[in-house]
PDB file of C-alpha atoms in Angstrom:
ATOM      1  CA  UNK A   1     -85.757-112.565-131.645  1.00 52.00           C
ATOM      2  CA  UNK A   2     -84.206-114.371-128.727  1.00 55.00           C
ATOM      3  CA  UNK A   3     -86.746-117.382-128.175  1.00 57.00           C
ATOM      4  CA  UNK A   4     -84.121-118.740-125.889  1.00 58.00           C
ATOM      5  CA  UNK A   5     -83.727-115.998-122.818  1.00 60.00           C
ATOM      6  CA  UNK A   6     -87.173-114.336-123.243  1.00 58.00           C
ATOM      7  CA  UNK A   7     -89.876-114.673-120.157  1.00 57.00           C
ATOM      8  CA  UNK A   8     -92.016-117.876-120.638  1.00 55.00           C
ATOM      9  CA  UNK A   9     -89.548-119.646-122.479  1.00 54.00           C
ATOM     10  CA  UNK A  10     -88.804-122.796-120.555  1.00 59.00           C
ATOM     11  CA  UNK A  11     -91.586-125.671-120.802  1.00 61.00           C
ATOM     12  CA  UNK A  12     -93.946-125.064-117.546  1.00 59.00           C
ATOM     13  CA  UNK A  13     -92.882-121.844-116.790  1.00 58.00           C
ATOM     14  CA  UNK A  14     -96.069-118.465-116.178  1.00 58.00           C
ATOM     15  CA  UNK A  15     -96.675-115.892-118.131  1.00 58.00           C
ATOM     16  CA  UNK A  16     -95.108-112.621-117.688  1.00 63.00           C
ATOM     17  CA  UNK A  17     -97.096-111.117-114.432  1.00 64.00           C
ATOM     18  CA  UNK A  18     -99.555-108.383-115.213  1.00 70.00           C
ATOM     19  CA  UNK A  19    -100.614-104.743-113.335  1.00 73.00           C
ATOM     20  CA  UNK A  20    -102.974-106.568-110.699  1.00 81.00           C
ATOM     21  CA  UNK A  21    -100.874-109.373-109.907  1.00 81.00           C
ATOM     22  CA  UNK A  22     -98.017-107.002-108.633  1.00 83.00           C
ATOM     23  CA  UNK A  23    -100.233-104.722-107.112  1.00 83.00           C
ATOM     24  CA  UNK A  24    -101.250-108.213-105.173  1.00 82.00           C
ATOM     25  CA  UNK A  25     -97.753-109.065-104.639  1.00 84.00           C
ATOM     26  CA  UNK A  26     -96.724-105.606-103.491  1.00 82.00           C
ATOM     27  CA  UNK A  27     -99.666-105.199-101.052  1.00 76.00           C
ATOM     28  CA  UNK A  28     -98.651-108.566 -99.581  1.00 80.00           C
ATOM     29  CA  UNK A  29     -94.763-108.007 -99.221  1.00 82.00           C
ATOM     30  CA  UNK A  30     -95.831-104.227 -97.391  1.00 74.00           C
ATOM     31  CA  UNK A  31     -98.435-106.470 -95.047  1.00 75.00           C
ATOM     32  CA  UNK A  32     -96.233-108.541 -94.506  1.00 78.00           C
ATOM     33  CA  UNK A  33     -93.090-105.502 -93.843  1.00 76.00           C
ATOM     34  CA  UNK A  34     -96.238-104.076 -90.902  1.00 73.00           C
ATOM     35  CA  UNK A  35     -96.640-106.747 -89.504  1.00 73.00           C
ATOM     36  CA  UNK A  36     -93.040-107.337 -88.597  1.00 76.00           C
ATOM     37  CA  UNK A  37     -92.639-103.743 -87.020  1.00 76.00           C
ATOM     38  CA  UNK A  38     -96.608-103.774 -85.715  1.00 77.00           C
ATOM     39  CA  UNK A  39     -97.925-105.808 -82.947  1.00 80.00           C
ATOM     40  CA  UNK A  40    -102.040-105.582 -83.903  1.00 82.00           C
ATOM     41  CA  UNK A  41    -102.354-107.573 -80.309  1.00 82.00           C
ATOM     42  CA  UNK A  42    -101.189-104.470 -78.735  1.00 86.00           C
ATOM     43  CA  UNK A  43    -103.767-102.073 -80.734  1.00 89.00           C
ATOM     44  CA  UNK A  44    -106.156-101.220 -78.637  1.00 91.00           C
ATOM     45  CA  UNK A  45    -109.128-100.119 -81.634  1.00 92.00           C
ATOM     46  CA  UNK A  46    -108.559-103.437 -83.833  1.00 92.00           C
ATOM     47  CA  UNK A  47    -111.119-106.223 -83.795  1.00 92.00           C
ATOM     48  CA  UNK A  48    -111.976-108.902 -85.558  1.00 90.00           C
ATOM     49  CA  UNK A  49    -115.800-109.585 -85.794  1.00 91.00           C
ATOM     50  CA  UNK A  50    -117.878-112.665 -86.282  1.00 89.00           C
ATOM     51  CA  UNK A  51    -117.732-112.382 -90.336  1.00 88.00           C
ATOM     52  CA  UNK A  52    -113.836-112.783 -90.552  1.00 88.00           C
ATOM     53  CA  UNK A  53    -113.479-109.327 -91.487  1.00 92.00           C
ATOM     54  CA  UNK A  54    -111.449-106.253 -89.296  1.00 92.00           C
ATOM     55  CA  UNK A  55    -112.871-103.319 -87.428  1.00 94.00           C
ATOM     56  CA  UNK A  56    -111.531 -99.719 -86.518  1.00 93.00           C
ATOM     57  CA  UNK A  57    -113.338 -99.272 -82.912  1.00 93.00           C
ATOM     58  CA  UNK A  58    -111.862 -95.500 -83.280  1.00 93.00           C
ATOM     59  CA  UNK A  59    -113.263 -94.609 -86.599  1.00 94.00           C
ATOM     60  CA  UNK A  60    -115.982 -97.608 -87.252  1.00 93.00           C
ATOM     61  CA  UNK A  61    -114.915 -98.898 -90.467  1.00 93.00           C
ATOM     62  CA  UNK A  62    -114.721-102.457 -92.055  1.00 93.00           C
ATOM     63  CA  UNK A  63    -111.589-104.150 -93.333  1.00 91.00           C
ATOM     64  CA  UNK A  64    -111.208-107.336 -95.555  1.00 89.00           C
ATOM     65  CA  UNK A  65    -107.830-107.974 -94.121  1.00 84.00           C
ATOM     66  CA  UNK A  66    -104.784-106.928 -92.139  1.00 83.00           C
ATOM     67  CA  UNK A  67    -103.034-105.166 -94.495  1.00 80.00           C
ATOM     68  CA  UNK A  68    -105.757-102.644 -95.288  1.00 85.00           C
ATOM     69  CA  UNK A  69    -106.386-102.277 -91.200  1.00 88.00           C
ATOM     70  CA  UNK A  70    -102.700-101.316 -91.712  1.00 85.00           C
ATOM     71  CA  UNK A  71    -102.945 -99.319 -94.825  1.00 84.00           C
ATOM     72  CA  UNK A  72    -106.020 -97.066 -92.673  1.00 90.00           C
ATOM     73  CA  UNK A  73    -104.062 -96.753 -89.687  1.00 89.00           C
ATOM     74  CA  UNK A  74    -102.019 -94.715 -91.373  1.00 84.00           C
ATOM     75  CA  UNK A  75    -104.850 -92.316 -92.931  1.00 88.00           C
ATOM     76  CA  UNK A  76    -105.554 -88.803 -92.445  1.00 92.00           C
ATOM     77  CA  UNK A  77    -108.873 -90.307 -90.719  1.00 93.00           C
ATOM     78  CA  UNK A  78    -107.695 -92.749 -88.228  1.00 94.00           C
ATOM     79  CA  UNK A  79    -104.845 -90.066 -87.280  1.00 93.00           C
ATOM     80  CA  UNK A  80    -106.967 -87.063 -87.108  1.00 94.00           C
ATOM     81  CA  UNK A  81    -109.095 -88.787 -84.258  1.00 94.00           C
ATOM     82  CA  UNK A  82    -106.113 -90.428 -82.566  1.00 94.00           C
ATOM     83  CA  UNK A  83    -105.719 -86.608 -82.325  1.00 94.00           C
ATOM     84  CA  UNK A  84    -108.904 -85.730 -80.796  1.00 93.00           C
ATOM     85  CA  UNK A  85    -108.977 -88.563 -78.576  1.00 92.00           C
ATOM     86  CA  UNK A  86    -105.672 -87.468 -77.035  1.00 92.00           C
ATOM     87  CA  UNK A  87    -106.600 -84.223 -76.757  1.00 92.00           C
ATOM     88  CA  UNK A  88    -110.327 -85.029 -74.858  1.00 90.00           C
ATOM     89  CA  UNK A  89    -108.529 -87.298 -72.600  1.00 88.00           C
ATOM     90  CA  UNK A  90    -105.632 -84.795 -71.877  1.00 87.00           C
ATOM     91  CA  UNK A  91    -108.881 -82.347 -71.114  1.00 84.00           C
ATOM     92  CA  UNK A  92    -110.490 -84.781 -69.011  1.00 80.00           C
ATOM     93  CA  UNK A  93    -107.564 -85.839 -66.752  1.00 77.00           C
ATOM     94  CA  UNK A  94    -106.849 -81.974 -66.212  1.00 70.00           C
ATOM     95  CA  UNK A  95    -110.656 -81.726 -64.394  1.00 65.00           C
ATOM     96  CA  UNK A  96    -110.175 -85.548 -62.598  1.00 64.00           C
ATOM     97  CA  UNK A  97    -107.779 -86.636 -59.834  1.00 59.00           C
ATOM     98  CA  UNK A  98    -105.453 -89.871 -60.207  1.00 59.00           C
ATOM     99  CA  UNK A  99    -108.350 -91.792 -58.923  1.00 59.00           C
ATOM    100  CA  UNK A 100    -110.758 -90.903 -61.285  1.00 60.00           C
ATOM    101  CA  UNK A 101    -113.051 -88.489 -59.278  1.00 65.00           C
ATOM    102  CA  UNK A 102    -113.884 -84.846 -60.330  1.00 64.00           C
ATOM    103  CA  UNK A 103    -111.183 -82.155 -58.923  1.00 63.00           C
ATOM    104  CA  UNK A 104    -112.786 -79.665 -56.531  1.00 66.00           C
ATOM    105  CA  UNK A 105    -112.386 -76.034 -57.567  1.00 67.00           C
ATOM    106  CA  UNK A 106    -111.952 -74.449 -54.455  1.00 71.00           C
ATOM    107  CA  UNK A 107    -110.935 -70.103 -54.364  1.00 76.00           C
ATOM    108  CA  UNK A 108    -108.269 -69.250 -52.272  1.00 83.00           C
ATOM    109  CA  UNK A 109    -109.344 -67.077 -49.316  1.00 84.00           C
ATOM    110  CA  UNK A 110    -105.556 -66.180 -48.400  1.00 89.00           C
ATOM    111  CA  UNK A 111    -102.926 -67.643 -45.542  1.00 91.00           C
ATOM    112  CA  UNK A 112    -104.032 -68.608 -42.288  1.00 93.00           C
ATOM    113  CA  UNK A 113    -103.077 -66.598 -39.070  1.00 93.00           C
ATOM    114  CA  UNK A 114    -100.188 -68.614 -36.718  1.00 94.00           C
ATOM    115  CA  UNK A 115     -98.876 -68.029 -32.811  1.00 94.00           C
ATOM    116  CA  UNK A 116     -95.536 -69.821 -32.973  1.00 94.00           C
ATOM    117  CA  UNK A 117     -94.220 -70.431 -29.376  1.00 93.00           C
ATOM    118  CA  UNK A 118     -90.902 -71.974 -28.425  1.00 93.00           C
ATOM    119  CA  UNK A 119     -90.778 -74.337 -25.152  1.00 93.00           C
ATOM    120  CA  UNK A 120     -89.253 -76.142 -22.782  1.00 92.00           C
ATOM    121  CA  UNK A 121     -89.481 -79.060 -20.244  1.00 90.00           C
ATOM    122  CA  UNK A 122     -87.637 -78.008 -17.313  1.00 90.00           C
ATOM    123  CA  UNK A 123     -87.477 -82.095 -16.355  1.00 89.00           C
ATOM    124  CA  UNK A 124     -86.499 -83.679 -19.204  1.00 88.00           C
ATOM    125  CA  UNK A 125     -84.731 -80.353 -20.510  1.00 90.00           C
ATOM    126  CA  UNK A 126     -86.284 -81.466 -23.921  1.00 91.00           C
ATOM    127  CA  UNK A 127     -87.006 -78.093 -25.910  1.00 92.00           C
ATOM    128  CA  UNK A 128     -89.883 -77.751 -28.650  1.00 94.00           C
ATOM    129  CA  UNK A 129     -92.393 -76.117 -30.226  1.00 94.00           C
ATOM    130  CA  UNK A 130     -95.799 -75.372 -30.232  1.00 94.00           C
ATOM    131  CA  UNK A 131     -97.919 -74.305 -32.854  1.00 96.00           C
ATOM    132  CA  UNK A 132    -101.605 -72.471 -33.389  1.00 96.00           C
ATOM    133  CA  UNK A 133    -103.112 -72.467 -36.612  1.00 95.00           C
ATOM    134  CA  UNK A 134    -106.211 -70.176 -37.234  1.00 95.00           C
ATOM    135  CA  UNK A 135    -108.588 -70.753 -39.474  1.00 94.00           C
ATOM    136  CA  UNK A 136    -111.290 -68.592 -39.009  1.00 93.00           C
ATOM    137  CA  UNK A 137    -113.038 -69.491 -42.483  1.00 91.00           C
ATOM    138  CA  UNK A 138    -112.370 -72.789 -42.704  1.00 90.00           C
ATOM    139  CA  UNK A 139    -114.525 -75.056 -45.284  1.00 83.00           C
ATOM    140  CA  UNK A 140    -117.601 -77.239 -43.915  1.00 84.00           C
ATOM    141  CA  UNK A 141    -116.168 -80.436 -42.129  1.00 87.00           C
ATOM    142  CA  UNK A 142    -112.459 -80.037 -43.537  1.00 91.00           C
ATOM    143  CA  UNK A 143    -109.876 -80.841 -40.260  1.00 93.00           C
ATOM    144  CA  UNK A 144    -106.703 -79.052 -40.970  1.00 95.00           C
ATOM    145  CA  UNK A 145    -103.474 -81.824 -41.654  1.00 94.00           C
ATOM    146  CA  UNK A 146     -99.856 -81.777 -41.236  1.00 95.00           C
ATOM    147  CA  UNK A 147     -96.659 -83.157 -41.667  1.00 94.00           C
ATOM    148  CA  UNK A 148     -93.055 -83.021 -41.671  1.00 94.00           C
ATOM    149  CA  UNK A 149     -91.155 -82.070 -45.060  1.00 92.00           C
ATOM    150  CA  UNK A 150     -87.656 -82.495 -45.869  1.00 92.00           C
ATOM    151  CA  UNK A 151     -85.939 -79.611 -47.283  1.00 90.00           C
ATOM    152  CA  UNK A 152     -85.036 -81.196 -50.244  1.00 91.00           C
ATOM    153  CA  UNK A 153     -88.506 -81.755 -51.372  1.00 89.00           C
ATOM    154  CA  UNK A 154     -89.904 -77.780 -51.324  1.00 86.00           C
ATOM    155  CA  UNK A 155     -88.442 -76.046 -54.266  1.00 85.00           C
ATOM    156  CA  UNK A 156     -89.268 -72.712 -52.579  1.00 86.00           C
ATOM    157  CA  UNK A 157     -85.517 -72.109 -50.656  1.00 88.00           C
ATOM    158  CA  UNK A 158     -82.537 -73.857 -51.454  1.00 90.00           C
ATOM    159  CA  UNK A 159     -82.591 -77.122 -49.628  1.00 89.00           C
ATOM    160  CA  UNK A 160     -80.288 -77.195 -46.471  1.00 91.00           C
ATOM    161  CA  UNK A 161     -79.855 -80.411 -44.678  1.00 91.00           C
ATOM    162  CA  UNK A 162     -79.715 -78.919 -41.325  1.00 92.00           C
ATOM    163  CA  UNK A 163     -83.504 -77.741 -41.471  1.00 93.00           C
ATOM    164  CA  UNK A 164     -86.901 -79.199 -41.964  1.00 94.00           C
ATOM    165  CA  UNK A 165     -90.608 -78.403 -42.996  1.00 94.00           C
ATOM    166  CA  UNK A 166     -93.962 -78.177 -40.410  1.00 94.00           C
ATOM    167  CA  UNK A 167     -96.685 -78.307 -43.816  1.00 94.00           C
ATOM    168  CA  UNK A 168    -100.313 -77.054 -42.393  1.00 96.00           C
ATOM    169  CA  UNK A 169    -103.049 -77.434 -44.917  1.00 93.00           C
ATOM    170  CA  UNK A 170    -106.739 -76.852 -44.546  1.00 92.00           C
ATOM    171  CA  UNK A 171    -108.973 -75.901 -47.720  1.00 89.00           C
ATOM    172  CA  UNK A 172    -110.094 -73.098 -48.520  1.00 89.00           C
ATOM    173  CA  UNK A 173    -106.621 -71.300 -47.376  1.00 92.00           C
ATOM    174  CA  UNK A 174    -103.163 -70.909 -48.746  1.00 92.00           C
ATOM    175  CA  UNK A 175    -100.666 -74.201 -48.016  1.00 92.00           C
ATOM    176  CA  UNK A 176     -98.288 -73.073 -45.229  1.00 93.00           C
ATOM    177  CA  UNK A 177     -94.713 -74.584 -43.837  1.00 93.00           C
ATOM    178  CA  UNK A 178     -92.225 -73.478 -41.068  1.00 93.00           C
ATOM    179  CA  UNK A 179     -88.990 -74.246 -40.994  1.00 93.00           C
ATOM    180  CA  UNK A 180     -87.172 -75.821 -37.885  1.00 93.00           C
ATOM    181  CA  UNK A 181     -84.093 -77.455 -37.110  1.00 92.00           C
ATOM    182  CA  UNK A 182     -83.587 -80.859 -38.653  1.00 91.00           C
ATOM    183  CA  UNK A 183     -83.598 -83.403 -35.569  1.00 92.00           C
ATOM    184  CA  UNK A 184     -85.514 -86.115 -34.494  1.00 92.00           C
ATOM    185  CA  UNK A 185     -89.039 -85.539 -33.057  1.00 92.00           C
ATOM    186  CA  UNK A 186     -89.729 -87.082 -29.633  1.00 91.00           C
ATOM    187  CA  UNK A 187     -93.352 -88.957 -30.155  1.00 88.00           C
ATOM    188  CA  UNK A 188     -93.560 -90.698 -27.194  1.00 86.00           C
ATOM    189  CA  UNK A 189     -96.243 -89.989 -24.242  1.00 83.00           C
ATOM    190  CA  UNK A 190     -97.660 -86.393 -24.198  1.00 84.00           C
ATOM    191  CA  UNK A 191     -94.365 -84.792 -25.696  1.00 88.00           C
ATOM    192  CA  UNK A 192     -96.325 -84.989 -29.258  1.00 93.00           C
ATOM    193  CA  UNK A 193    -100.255 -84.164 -29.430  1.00 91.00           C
ATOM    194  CA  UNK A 194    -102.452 -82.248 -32.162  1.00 93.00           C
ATOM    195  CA  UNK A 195    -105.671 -80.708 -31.704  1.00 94.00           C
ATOM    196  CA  UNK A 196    -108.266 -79.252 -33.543  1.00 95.00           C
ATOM    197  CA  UNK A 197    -110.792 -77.235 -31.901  1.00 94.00           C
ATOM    198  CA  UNK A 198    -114.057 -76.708 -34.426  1.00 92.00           C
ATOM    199  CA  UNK A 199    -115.401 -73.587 -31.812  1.00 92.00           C
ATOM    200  CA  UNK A 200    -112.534 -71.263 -31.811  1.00 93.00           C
ATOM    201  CA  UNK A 201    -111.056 -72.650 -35.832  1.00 93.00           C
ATOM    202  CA  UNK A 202    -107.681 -73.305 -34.183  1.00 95.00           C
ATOM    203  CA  UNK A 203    -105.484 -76.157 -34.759  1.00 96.00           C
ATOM    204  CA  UNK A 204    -102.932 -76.860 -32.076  1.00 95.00           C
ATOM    205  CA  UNK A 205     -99.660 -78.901 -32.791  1.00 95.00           C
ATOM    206  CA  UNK A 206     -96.853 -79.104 -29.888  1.00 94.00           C
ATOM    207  CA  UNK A 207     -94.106 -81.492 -30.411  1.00 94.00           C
ATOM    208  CA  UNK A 208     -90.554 -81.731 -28.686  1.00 94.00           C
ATOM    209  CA  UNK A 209     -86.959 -82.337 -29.984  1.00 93.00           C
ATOM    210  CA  UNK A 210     -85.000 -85.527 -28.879  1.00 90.00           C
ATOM    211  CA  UNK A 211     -82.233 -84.703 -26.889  1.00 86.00           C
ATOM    212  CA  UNK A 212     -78.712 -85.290 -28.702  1.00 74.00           C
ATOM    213  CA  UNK A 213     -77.395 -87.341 -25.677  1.00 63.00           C
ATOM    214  CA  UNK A 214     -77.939 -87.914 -22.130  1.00 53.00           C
ATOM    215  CA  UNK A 215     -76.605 -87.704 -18.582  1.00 49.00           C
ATOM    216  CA  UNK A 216     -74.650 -90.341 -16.663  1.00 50.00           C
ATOM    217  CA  UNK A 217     -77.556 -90.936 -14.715  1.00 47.00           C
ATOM    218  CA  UNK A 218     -79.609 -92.251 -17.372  1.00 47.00           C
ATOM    219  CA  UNK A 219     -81.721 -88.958 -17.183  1.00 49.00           C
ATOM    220  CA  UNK A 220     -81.657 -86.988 -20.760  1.00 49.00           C
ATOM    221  CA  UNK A 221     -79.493 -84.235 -20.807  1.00 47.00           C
ATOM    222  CA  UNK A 222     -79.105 -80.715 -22.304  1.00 44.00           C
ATOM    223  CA  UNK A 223     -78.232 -79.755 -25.275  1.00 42.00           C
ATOM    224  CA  UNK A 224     -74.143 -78.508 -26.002  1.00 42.00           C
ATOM    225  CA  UNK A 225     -71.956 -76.522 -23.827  1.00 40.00           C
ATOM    226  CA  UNK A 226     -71.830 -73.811 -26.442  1.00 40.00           C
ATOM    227  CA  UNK A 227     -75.473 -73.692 -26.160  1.00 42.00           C
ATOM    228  CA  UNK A 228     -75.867 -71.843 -22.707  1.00 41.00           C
ATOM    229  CA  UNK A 229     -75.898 -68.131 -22.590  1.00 42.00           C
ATOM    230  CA  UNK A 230     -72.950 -66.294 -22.675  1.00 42.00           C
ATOM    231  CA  UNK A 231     -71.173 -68.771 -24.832  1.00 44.00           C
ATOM    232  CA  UNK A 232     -71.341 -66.455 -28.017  1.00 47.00           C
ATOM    233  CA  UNK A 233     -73.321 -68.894 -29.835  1.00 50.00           C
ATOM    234  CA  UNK A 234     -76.925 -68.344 -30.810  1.00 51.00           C
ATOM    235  CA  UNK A 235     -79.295 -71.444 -30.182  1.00 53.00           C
ATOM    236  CA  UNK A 236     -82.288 -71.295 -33.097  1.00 52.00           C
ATOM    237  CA  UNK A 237     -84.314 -72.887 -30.052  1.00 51.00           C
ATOM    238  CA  UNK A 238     -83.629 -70.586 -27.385  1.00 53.00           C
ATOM    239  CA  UNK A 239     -87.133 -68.616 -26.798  1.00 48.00           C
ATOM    240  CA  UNK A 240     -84.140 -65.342 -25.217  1.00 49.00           C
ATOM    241  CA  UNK A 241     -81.692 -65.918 -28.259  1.00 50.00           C
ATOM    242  CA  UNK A 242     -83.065 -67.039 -31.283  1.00 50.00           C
ATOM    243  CA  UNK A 243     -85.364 -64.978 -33.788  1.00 54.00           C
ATOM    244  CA  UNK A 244     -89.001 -65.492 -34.333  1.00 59.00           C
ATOM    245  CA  UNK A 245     -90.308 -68.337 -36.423  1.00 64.00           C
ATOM    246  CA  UNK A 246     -91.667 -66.824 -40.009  1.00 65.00           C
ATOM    247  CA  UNK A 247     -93.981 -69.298 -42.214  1.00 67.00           C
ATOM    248  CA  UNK A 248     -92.782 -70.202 -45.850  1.00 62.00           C
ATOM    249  CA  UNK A 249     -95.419 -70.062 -47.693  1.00 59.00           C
ATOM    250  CA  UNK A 250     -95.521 -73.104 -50.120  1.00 57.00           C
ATOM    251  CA  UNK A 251     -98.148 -71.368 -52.436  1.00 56.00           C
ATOM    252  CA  UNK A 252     -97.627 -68.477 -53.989  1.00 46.00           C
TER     253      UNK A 252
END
């Protein structure tokens, strides 16, 4: 028998290491693996409580150290109601808005009715239009909103830069838009105004275009030469010329 090269053969040396001491060893070198690769800072459901010992806040169950925390985070348990918490917060955020409050479940009664009229200011040959929204069943103290959309945020039509969105919204009817030409809106004064009128359910919006340039005189002029009857070319804001505003309808 080799005395020589055999385990425990130098003066002060241990034993040969038995079943429990590697299973101690092992556990520690795999705790030790976790916590390289596992921030427990960052996990939400671990605690430590006033005995020194480790909590699950998910599943409510007691741990001597890290590495068995570790060991039961990777369970059937602790996954199976990771699972179901997911899934009841998923359920949850489908029935509350970003803020936290319960979503309304309001029925669609349909799309509102619309006169679409095309104008013109003889003095500052600005042309616009004006718009009245009816909403004959309109909800209990709901005032109808707008605002102008880009064409590049509907994903209705293709987007074309040369035409924008009028949005009209007003709960419990159908989300409507019209499309007009792409130019700046003159806001200034009385050329812009909204109204809604709670007696007849109408909602009035009139707004006018900025004019592309002016006169000599300082006064704002008309639009382009090819713009005038006769020319050939059709002006989308001529009331004689161009064809009657249809809604797109942004729900469908």
């Amino acid at each position: 028998m080799d005395m020589q090269n055999r385990v425990g053969s130098k003066p002060g040396s241990g034993g040969v290491a038995g079943g429990s001491e590697s299973n101690v060893a092992r556990r520690e070198r795999l705790r030790q693996l976790a916590l390289e690769t596992i921030d427990l800072a960052k996990d939400p459901y671990f605690m430590r409580n006033h005995l020194g010992s480790y909590e699950c806040k998910l599943c409510l169950t007691l741990h001597t150290n890290e590495g068995s925390y570790l060991a039961h985070t990777q369970g059937k348990k602790h996954q199976t109601n990771l699972a179901r918490r997911a899934a009841r917060e998923a359920k949850d955020s489908a029935t509350t808005g970003p803020d936290g409050k319960p979503r309304r479940s309001v029925i669609k009664v349909g799309r509102p009715g619309y006169e679409v009229t095309q104008i013109y200011d003889p003095v500052t040959r600005q042309r616009g239009i004006l718009f009245h929204i009816l909403y004959p069943e309109i909800g209990l103290d709901v005032v109808p909103r707008h605002r102008f959309m880009s064409a590049f945020e509907q994903h209705v039509e293709e987007p074309n830069k040369d035409y924008q969105y009028v949005v009209f919204a007003a709960e419990p009817y159908y989300t409507i838009a019209f499309k007009v030409p792409s130019r700046e809106v003159d806001k200034q004064g009385d050329r812009f105004f909204t109204y809604w009128d709670p007696d007849l359910k109408k909602f009035t919006l009139q707004f006018q275009f900025k004019n592309e340039r002016t006169l000599p005189s300082g006064r704002p002029g008309h639009f382009r030469q090819h713009d005038k009857q006769g020319s050939g070319a059709v002006n989308p804001l001529n009331p004689y010329q161009a064809p009657s505003i249809q809604p797109t309808y942004i729900n469908k």
